[in-house]
CSV table of C-alpha atoms and ligand atoms in Angstrom, one decimal:
chain,number,residue,atom,x,y,z
V,1,UNK,CA,-82.2,78.3,-4.4
V,2,UNK,CA,-82.5,75.0,-4.8
V,3,UNK,CA,-83.2,71.9,-2.0
V,4,UNK,CA,-81.6,68.7,-3.7
V,5,UNK,CA,-82.7,65.5,-2.7
V,6,UNK,CA,-81.3,65.0,1.3
V,7,UNK,CA,-83.5,67.9,2.2
V,8,UNK,CA,-80.7,71.2,2.6
V,9,UNK,CA,-81.6,74.2,0.8
V,10,UNK,CA,-78.1,75.3,-1.6
V,11,UNK,CA,-78.3,79.4,-2.5
V,12,UNK,CA,-76.9,80.4,-5.5
V,13,UNK,CA,-73.9,82.9,-5.7
V,14,UNK,CA,-76.9,85.9,-7.1
V,15,UNK,CA,-79.1,85.0,-4.1
V,16,UNK,CA,-76.3,85.2,-1.7
V,17,UNK,CA,-74.8,88.8,-3.1
V,18,UNK,CA,-78.3,89.9,-2.3
V,19,UNK,CA,-78.5,88.8,1.2
V,20,UNK,CA,-75.2,90.2,1.4
V,21,UNK,CA,-75.8,93.0,0.3
V,22,UNK,CA,-78.8,93.5,2.0
V,23,UNK,CA,-77.3,93.0,5.5
V,24,UNK,CA,-74.8,95.0,4.8
V,25,UNK,CA,-76.4,98.5,3.3
V,26,UNK,CA,-78.5,97.6,6.9
V,27,UNK,CA,-75.2,97.9,8.5
V,28,UNK,CA,-74.0,100.9,6.9
V,29,UNK,CA,-71.8,100.2,4.6
V,30,UNK,CA,-70.9,102.5,2.0
V,31,UNK,CA,-70.0,100.1,-1.0
V,32,UNK,CA,-72.6,96.9,-0.2
V,33,UNK,CA,-72.8,95.3,-2.9
V,34,UNK,CA,-68.3,95.4,-3.1
V,35,UNK,CA,-67.5,93.8,-0.4
V,36,UNK,CA,-70.7,91.0,-0.5
V,37,UNK,CA,-68.7,90.1,-3.8
V,38,UNK,CA,-65.1,90.5,-1.9
V,39,UNK,CA,-66.4,88.2,0.4
V,40,UNK,CA,-68.4,85.5,-1.6
V,41,UNK,CA,-65.6,85.4,-4.3
V,42,UNK,CA,-63.2,84.6,-1.0
V,43,UNK,CA,-65.8,82.5,0.8
V,44,UNK,CA,-65.6,80.6,-2.6
V,45,UNK,CA,-62.5,81.0,-3.4
V,46,UNK,CA,-62.8,81.8,-6.7
V,47,UNK,CA,-63.1,86.2,-6.6
V,48,UNK,CA,-64.8,88.3,-7.2
V,49,UNK,CA,-65.6,88.2,-11.4
V,50,UNK,CA,-66.2,84.8,-10.9
V,51,UNK,CA,-69.6,85.2,-8.2
V,52,UNK,CA,-70.6,88.7,-10.7
V,53,UNK,CA,-70.4,86.6,-14.0
V,54,UNK,CA,-72.3,83.7,-12.3
V,55,UNK,CA,-74.9,84.6,-10.3
V,56,UNK,CA,-76.6,81.1,-11.4
V,57,UNK,CA,-74.6,79.1,-9.7
V,58,UNK,CA,-74.7,77.1,-6.5
V,59,UNK,CA,-72.5,77.7,-2.8
V,60,UNK,CA,-71.7,74.4,-1.0
V,61,UNK,CA,-72.7,74.9,2.8
V,62,UNK,CA,-69.8,75.4,3.8
V,63,UNK,CA,-68.7,78.3,1.9
V,64,UNK,CA,-72.2,79.5,2.7
V,65,UNK,CA,-71.4,79.7,6.6
V,66,UNK,CA,-68.6,81.1,6.1
V,67,UNK,CA,-69.9,83.5,3.6
V,68,UNK,CA,-72.5,84.4,6.5
V,69,UNK,CA,-69.2,85.1,9.2
V,70,UNK,CA,-68.0,87.2,7.6
V,71,UNK,CA,-70.3,89.3,6.6
V,72,UNK,CA,-70.9,89.7,10.5
V,73,UNK,CA,-67.9,90.7,11.1
V,74,UNK,CA,-67.8,93.5,7.7
V,75,UNK,CA,-71.3,94.4,9.8
V,76,UNK,CA,-70.0,94.6,12.6
V,77,UNK,CA,-67.4,97.2,11.2
V,78,UNK,CA,-64.2,95.5,10.1
V,79,UNK,CA,-62.7,96.2,7.1
V,80,UNK,CA,-63.2,94.0,4.2
V,81,UNK,CA,-59.0,93.7,3.4
V,82,UNK,CA,-58.8,92.5,7.2
V,83,UNK,CA,-61.1,89.8,6.0
V,84,UNK,CA,-59.5,88.9,3.1
V,85,UNK,CA,-56.6,88.9,5.1
V,86,UNK,CA,-55.1,90.9,1.5
V,87,UNK,CA,-55.1,94.3,0.2
V,88,UNK,CA,-54.3,95.8,-3.6
V,89,UNK,CA,-52.2,98.7,-3.7
V,90,UNK,CA,-50.1,100.0,-6.2
V,91,UNK,CA,-50.9,97.4,-8.1
V,92,UNK,CA,-49.8,94.5,-5.9
V,93,UNK,CA,-51.2,92.0,-3.6
V,94,UNK,CA,-50.4,93.0,0.1
V,95,UNK,CA,-50.7,91.0,2.8
V,96,UNK,CA,-52.6,92.8,5.8
V,97,UNK,CA,-53.7,91.8,9.1
V,98,UNK,CA,-54.7,94.1,12.2
V,99,UNK,CA,-50.8,94.5,12.8
V,100,UNK,CA,-50.5,97.1,10.4
V,101,UNK,CA,-52.4,100.3,8.6
V,102,UNK,CA,-53.9,98.7,5.3
V,103,UNK,CA,-52.6,100.8,2.8
V,104,UNK,CA,-54.2,103.6,1.7
V,105,UNK,CA,-55.0,104.7,-2.5
V,106,UNK,CA,-53.6,107.9,-1.5
V,107,UNK,CA,-50.2,106.5,-1.1
V,108,UNK,CA,-49.5,105.4,-4.4
V,109,UNK,CA,-48.9,109.1,-5.6
V,110,UNK,CA,-45.8,108.9,-2.5
V,111,UNK,CA,-44.2,105.9,-4.3
V,112,UNK,CA,-44.8,107.3,-7.6
V,113,UNK,CA,-43.1,110.3,-6.7
V,114,UNK,CA,-40.6,108.2,-4.7
V,115,UNK,CA,-39.8,106.0,-7.8
V,116,UNK,CA,-39.7,109.5,-10.2
V,117,UNK,CA,-36.8,110.8,-7.7
V,118,UNK,CA,-35.3,108.0,-7.4
V,119,UNK,CA,-35.1,107.4,-11.6
V,120,UNK,CA,-34.0,110.5,-12.0
V,121,UNK,CA,-30.7,110.8,-8.9
V,122,UNK,CA,-29.9,107.0,-10.3
V,123,UNK,CA,-29.9,108.7,-14.2
V,124,UNK,CA,-28.2,112.0,-13.0
V,125,UNK,CA,-24.7,112.6,-14.5
V,126,UNK,CA,-23.4,113.8,-11.1
V,127,UNK,CA,-23.3,110.1,-10.4
V,128,UNK,CA,-20.3,108.4,-11.7
V,129,UNK,CA,-20.2,105.0,-12.6
V,130,UNK,CA,-19.3,103.1,-9.3
V,131,UNK,CA,-21.3,105.6,-7.2
V,132,UNK,CA,-22.4,104.0,-4.0
V,133,UNK,CA,-25.7,102.5,-3.5
V,134,UNK,CA,-28.6,105.3,-3.1
V,135,UNK,CA,-30.0,105.4,-0.2
V,136,UNK,CA,-33.8,105.1,0.6
V,137,UNK,CA,-35.5,104.7,4.0
V,138,UNK,CA,-39.0,104.5,4.8
V,139,UNK,CA,-39.8,105.2,8.0
V,140,UNK,CA,-43.5,103.7,9.5
V,141,UNK,CA,-43.0,101.6,6.9
V,142,UNK,CA,-46.5,99.2,8.8
V,143,UNK,CA,-46.9,96.8,6.0
V,144,UNK,CA,-44.1,97.7,3.9
V,145,UNK,CA,-46.0,99.4,1.6
V,146,UNK,CA,-43.7,101.8,0.5
V,147,UNK,CA,-40.7,100.6,0.6
V,148,UNK,CA,-42.1,97.2,-1.0
V,149,UNK,CA,-44.0,98.9,-3.9
V,150,UNK,CA,-41.0,101.7,-4.4
V,151,UNK,CA,-38.9,98.0,-4.7
V,152,UNK,CA,-41.1,96.1,-7.2
V,153,UNK,CA,-41.5,99.7,-9.4
V,154,UNK,CA,-37.4,99.5,-9.5
V,155,UNK,CA,-36.9,95.9,-9.9
V,156,UNK,CA,-39.2,95.8,-13.7
V,157,UNK,CA,-37.0,98.8,-14.7
V,158,UNK,CA,-33.5,97.0,-13.4
V,159,UNK,CA,-32.8,99.7,-11.3
V,160,UNK,CA,-33.2,97.6,-7.7
V,161,UNK,CA,-29.2,96.8,-7.6
V,162,UNK,CA,-28.7,100.4,-6.8
V,163,UNK,CA,-30.3,101.1,-4.1
V,164,UNK,CA,-30.6,100.3,-0.7
V,165,UNK,CA,-34.1,101.2,1.5
V,166,UNK,CA,-33.7,100.2,4.8
V,167,UNK,CA,-38.0,100.0,6.5
V,168,UNK,CA,-38.2,101.2,9.5
V,169,UNK,CA,-40.7,101.2,12.2
V,170,UNK,CA,-41.9,101.9,16.1
V,171,UNK,CA,-44.1,98.4,15.6
V,172,UNK,CA,-42.6,94.6,15.3
V,173,UNK,CA,-45.5,93.4,15.0
V,174,UNK,CA,-46.0,95.6,11.7
V,175,UNK,CA,-42.3,95.0,10.9
V,176,UNK,CA,-43.2,91.2,10.9
V,177,UNK,CA,-45.8,92.1,8.2
V,178,UNK,CA,-43.3,94.3,6.0
V,179,UNK,CA,-41.0,91.5,5.7
V,180,UNK,CA,-43.6,89.1,5.0
V,181,UNK,CA,-44.8,91.6,2.0
V,182,UNK,CA,-41.3,92.0,1.1
V,183,UNK,CA,-40.7,88.2,0.9
V,184,UNK,CA,-44.2,87.5,-0.9
V,185,UNK,CA,-43.2,90.2,-4.1
V,186,UNK,CA,-38.7,89.2,-4.4
V,187,UNK,CA,-37.5,92.2,-3.1
V,188,UNK,CA,-36.6,91.4,0.7
V,189,UNK,CA,-33.0,91.6,-0.8
V,190,UNK,CA,-33.2,94.7,-1.4
V,191,UNK,CA,-35.0,95.9,2.1
V,192,UNK,CA,-33.0,95.3,5.3
V,193,UNK,CA,-35.6,96.1,8.3
V,194,UNK,CA,-35.0,97.9,12.0
V,195,UNK,CA,-37.0,98.3,14.5
V,196,UNK,CA,-37.0,102.1,15.8
V,197,UNK,CA,-38.6,105.2,16.8
V,198,UNK,CA,-37.9,107.3,13.4
V,199,UNK,CA,-34.5,106.3,12.6
V,200,UNK,CA,-32.0,104.2,14.9
V,201,UNK,CA,-29.2,105.6,16.6
V,202,UNK,CA,-26.9,105.1,13.9
V,203,UNK,CA,-28.7,106.0,10.7
V,204,UNK,CA,-27.9,108.5,8.4
V,205,UNK,CA,-26.6,109.3,4.9
V,206,UNK,CA,-29.7,108.9,3.2
V,207,UNK,CA,-30.0,110.4,-0.9
V,208,UNK,CA,-34.1,109.8,0.2
V,209,UNK,CA,-36.2,110.2,3.2
V,210,UNK,CA,-39.7,108.4,2.6
V,211,UNK,CA,-43.5,109.0,5.8
V,212,UNK,CA,-46.4,108.0,5.5
V,213,UNK,CA,-46.5,109.1,9.8
V,214,UNK,CA,-49.8,109.0,11.5
V,215,UNK,CA,-51.2,112.4,10.8
V,216,UNK,CA,-54.7,112.3,12.1
V,217,UNK,CA,-56.0,115.2,14.3
V,218,UNK,CA,-55.9,113.4,17.5
V,219,UNK,CA,-59.0,114.7,18.8
V,220,UNK,CA,-60.8,113.6,15.5
V,221,UNK,CA,-59.2,110.6,15.2
V,222,UNK,CA,-63.6,109.7,17.3
V,223,UNK,CA,-64.5,111.0,14.1
V,224,UNK,CA,-63.0,108.6,12.0
V,225,UNK,CA,-65.0,105.9,10.4
V,226,UNK,CA,-65.1,102.4,12.0
V,227,UNK,CA,-63.1,100.2,10.2
V,228,UNK,CA,-60.0,103.0,12.0
V,229,UNK,CA,-60.9,101.5,15.0
V,230,UNK,CA,-59.5,97.8,14.0
V,231,UNK,CA,-56.9,99.6,13.0
V,232,UNK,CA,-53.7,99.9,15.3
V,233,UNK,CA,-54.0,103.6,17.4
V,234,UNK,CA,-50.2,103.9,16.7
V,235,UNK,CA,-50.2,103.9,12.8
V,236,UNK,CA,-53.2,107.2,12.6
V,237,UNK,CA,-52.7,109.1,15.2
V,238,UNK,CA,-50.6,112.2,15.2
V,239,UNK,CA,-50.6,114.4,18.3
V,240,UNK,CA,-52.8,117.5,18.9
V,241,UNK,CA,-52.1,118.9,16.2
V,242,UNK,CA,-51.6,116.1,14.1
V,243,UNK,CA,-47.8,117.1,13.7
V,244,UNK,CA,-46.1,115.6,16.2
V,245,UNK,CA,-44.0,112.9,15.4
V,246,UNK,CA,-43.7,114.1,11.3
V,247,UNK,CA,-42.4,117.4,13.6
V,248,UNK,CA,-39.9,114.7,15.2
V,249,UNK,CA,-38.3,113.3,12.2
V,250,UNK,CA,-38.0,117.1,10.8
V,251,UNK,CA,-36.0,117.9,13.7
V,252,UNK,CA,-34.1,114.2,13.0
V,253,UNK,CA,-33.6,115.6,8.9
V,254,UNK,CA,-30.5,117.8,8.9
V,255,UNK,CA,-28.1,114.7,10.5
V,256,UNK,CA,-30.6,111.9,8.6
V,257,UNK,CA,-30.2,113.2,5.0
V,258,UNK,CA,-26.8,113.5,2.9
V,259,UNK,CA,-25.8,115.9,1.5
V,260,UNK,CA,-28.5,116.8,-1.2
V,261,UNK,CA,-31.0,114.6,0.1
V,262,UNK,CA,-34.6,115.2,-0.1
V,263,UNK,CA,-37.2,114.4,2.3
V,264,UNK,CA,-40.9,113.1,0.9
V,265,UNK,CA,-43.7,113.2,3.6
V,266,UNK,CA,-47.4,112.1,3.2
V,267,UNK,CA,-49.4,114.7,4.9
V,268,UNK,CA,-53.2,115.2,5.5
V,269,UNK,CA,-55.3,117.1,2.8
V,270,UNK,CA,-56.1,119.5,4.9
V,271,UNK,CA,-52.2,120.3,6.5
V,272,UNK,CA,-50.3,121.8,3.3
V,273,UNK,CA,-50.0,125.8,4.8
V,274,UNK,CA,-49.2,123.7,8.3
V,275,UNK,CA,-46.5,121.9,7.4
V,276,UNK,CA,-44.5,124.6,5.8
V,277,UNK,CA,-44.7,126.7,8.5
V,278,UNK,CA,-44.2,123.8,10.8
V,279,UNK,CA,-40.6,123.7,8.1
V,280,UNK,CA,-40.2,126.5,8.3
V,281,UNK,CA,-40.1,127.1,12.0
V,282,UNK,CA,-37.7,123.9,13.2
V,283,UNK,CA,-36.0,123.9,9.9
V,284,UNK,CA,-35.0,127.9,8.3
V,285,UNK,CA,-33.0,128.0,5.6
V,286,UNK,CA,-35.1,124.4,4.1
V,287,UNK,CA,-37.6,125.0,1.3
V,288,UNK,CA,-41.0,123.1,1.6
V,289,UNK,CA,-42.9,122.5,-1.8
V,290,UNK,CA,-46.7,120.2,-1.5
V,291,UNK,CA,-47.7,118.3,-3.7
V,292,UNK,CA,-51.2,117.5,-5.1
V,293,UNK,CA,-52.3,114.5,-6.4
V,294,UNK,CA,-55.1,113.7,-9.4
V,295,UNK,CA,-58.1,115.5,-7.3
V,296,UNK,CA,-55.5,118.8,-6.8
V,297,UNK,CA,-55.5,118.1,-2.5
V,298,UNK,CA,-51.9,118.7,-0.8
V,299,UNK,CA,-50.6,114.8,-0.7
V,300,UNK,CA,-46.7,115.3,-0.2
V,301,UNK,CA,-44.8,117.6,1.2
V,302,UNK,CA,-40.9,117.6,-0.1
V,303,UNK,CA,-38.3,119.1,2.0
V,304,UNK,CA,-34.8,120.2,0.6
V,305,UNK,CA,-31.4,121.6,3.0
V,306,UNK,CA,-31.4,124.3,0.2
V,307,UNK,CA,-27.5,125.0,-0.9
V,308,UNK,CA,-25.8,128.0,0.8
V,309,UNK,CA,-24.2,129.7,-1.3
V,310,UNK,CA,-20.4,129.3,-0.9
V,311,UNK,CA,-18.8,131.7,1.1
V,312,UNK,CA,-17.0,134.0,-0.8
V,313,UNK,CA,-13.1,132.8,0.1
V,314,UNK,CA,-13.0,129.6,0.1
V,315,UNK,CA,-12.1,127.2,-1.7
E,401,LIG,C1,-50.0,105.5,8.6
E,401,LIG,S1,-49.3,104.2,9.2
E,401,LIG,C2,-48.3,104.3,7.3
E,401,LIG,C3,-48.3,102.6,7.0
E,401,LIG,C4,-47.8,102.8,5.9
E,401,LIG,N1,-46.2,103.1,5.8
E,401,LIG,C5,-48.1,103.0,4.9
E,401,LIG,O1,-48.7,103.6,4.2
E,401,LIG,O2,-49.1,102.5,4.3
E,401,LIG,C6,-47.8,104.5,9.9
E,401,LIG,C7,-47.1,104.0,10.4
E,401,LIG,O3,-46.2,104.2,11.0
E,401,LIG,C8,-45.5,103.5,12.4
E,401,LIG,N2,-45.2,104.4,13.8
E,401,LIG,C9,-46.1,105.9,14.0
E,401,LIG,N3,-44.5,106.5,15.3
E,401,LIG,C10,-44.0,105.8,14.8
E,401,LIG,C11,-42.7,106.0,15.4
E,401,LIG,N4,-42.5,107.2,16.4
E,401,LIG,N5,-41.3,105.9,14.4
E,401,LIG,C12,-41.7,104.4,13.7
E,401,LIG,N6,-42.3,104.5,13.0
E,401,LIG,C13,-43.6,105.1,14.3
E,401,LIG,C14,-47.1,102.9,12.6
E,401,LIG,O4,-46.6,101.6,13.5
E,401,LIG,C15,-47.7,102.7,11.2
E,401,LIG,O5,-46.5,101.7,11.0
């Protein structure tokens, strides 16, 4: 701490980080130091690395005031991502705010699997030159995380022009944010947006159906970390058994999916058996395989229609 001529006290980044870490630890944050670094980096406009690297740097009064105001909001439970307005997902910076769920790292698994699936289909010998664009839908797009990250991955390997992505959400607010992220990542020309309950009535012929729909059991909502209470309930509450919204989408798959299509849904780590049973009950003759994440936990359900054997004597 030092007192410049004129009277007010100038604090250094190191001092403000200690103050913030103590404040957030007392408030129960699980990552108080990291939170403080991110918030101070935001307040001084220099990023986290710079404030960590220069603990002796003086911080101006306005930046210190902004930092302390954010610390108080964080101490009250507001997620750091909303305070910063940004969240890193799939190596990309997504704009985030209370209009939509903050994208979670576990959802990157779905983007990986979706990208592999799309590229495999585009490379397939069953796909002659001049074929129609591959049709992909992201149901419950939220911030647009899945649709945008997938489009960016496909663009990097020059495959995006052969793919059309429809991003759907029931929330117009979320769709507004998703559009902003698509524009921000320069993929808005390959993604269209629709406000609908699961799927627009006339939508169909999808080769790949992706969804990270709400899957938290209604009675477990109260046990979520306080940060989740700042996110839209519509993005999290999966009804009595957690699989109500996903179950309604399963009902639509026979009409929505192209022949040979695949659906990939993110599920909760304890829902592997439940989703297999639900697919068996709702879609007899279809298959449901559960993909694990790096920790070995069920994370993505891969659902396909098993091709019926040709009827004897038919052409
Ligand atoms: C868990 S969030 C996922 C957001 C984003 N896909 C992601 O992975 O970060 C679920 C999203 O589904 C949307 N949603 C909930 N019910 C829906 C429905 N019946 N039809 C369409 N979207 C729905 C919510 O508005 C929310 O944006």
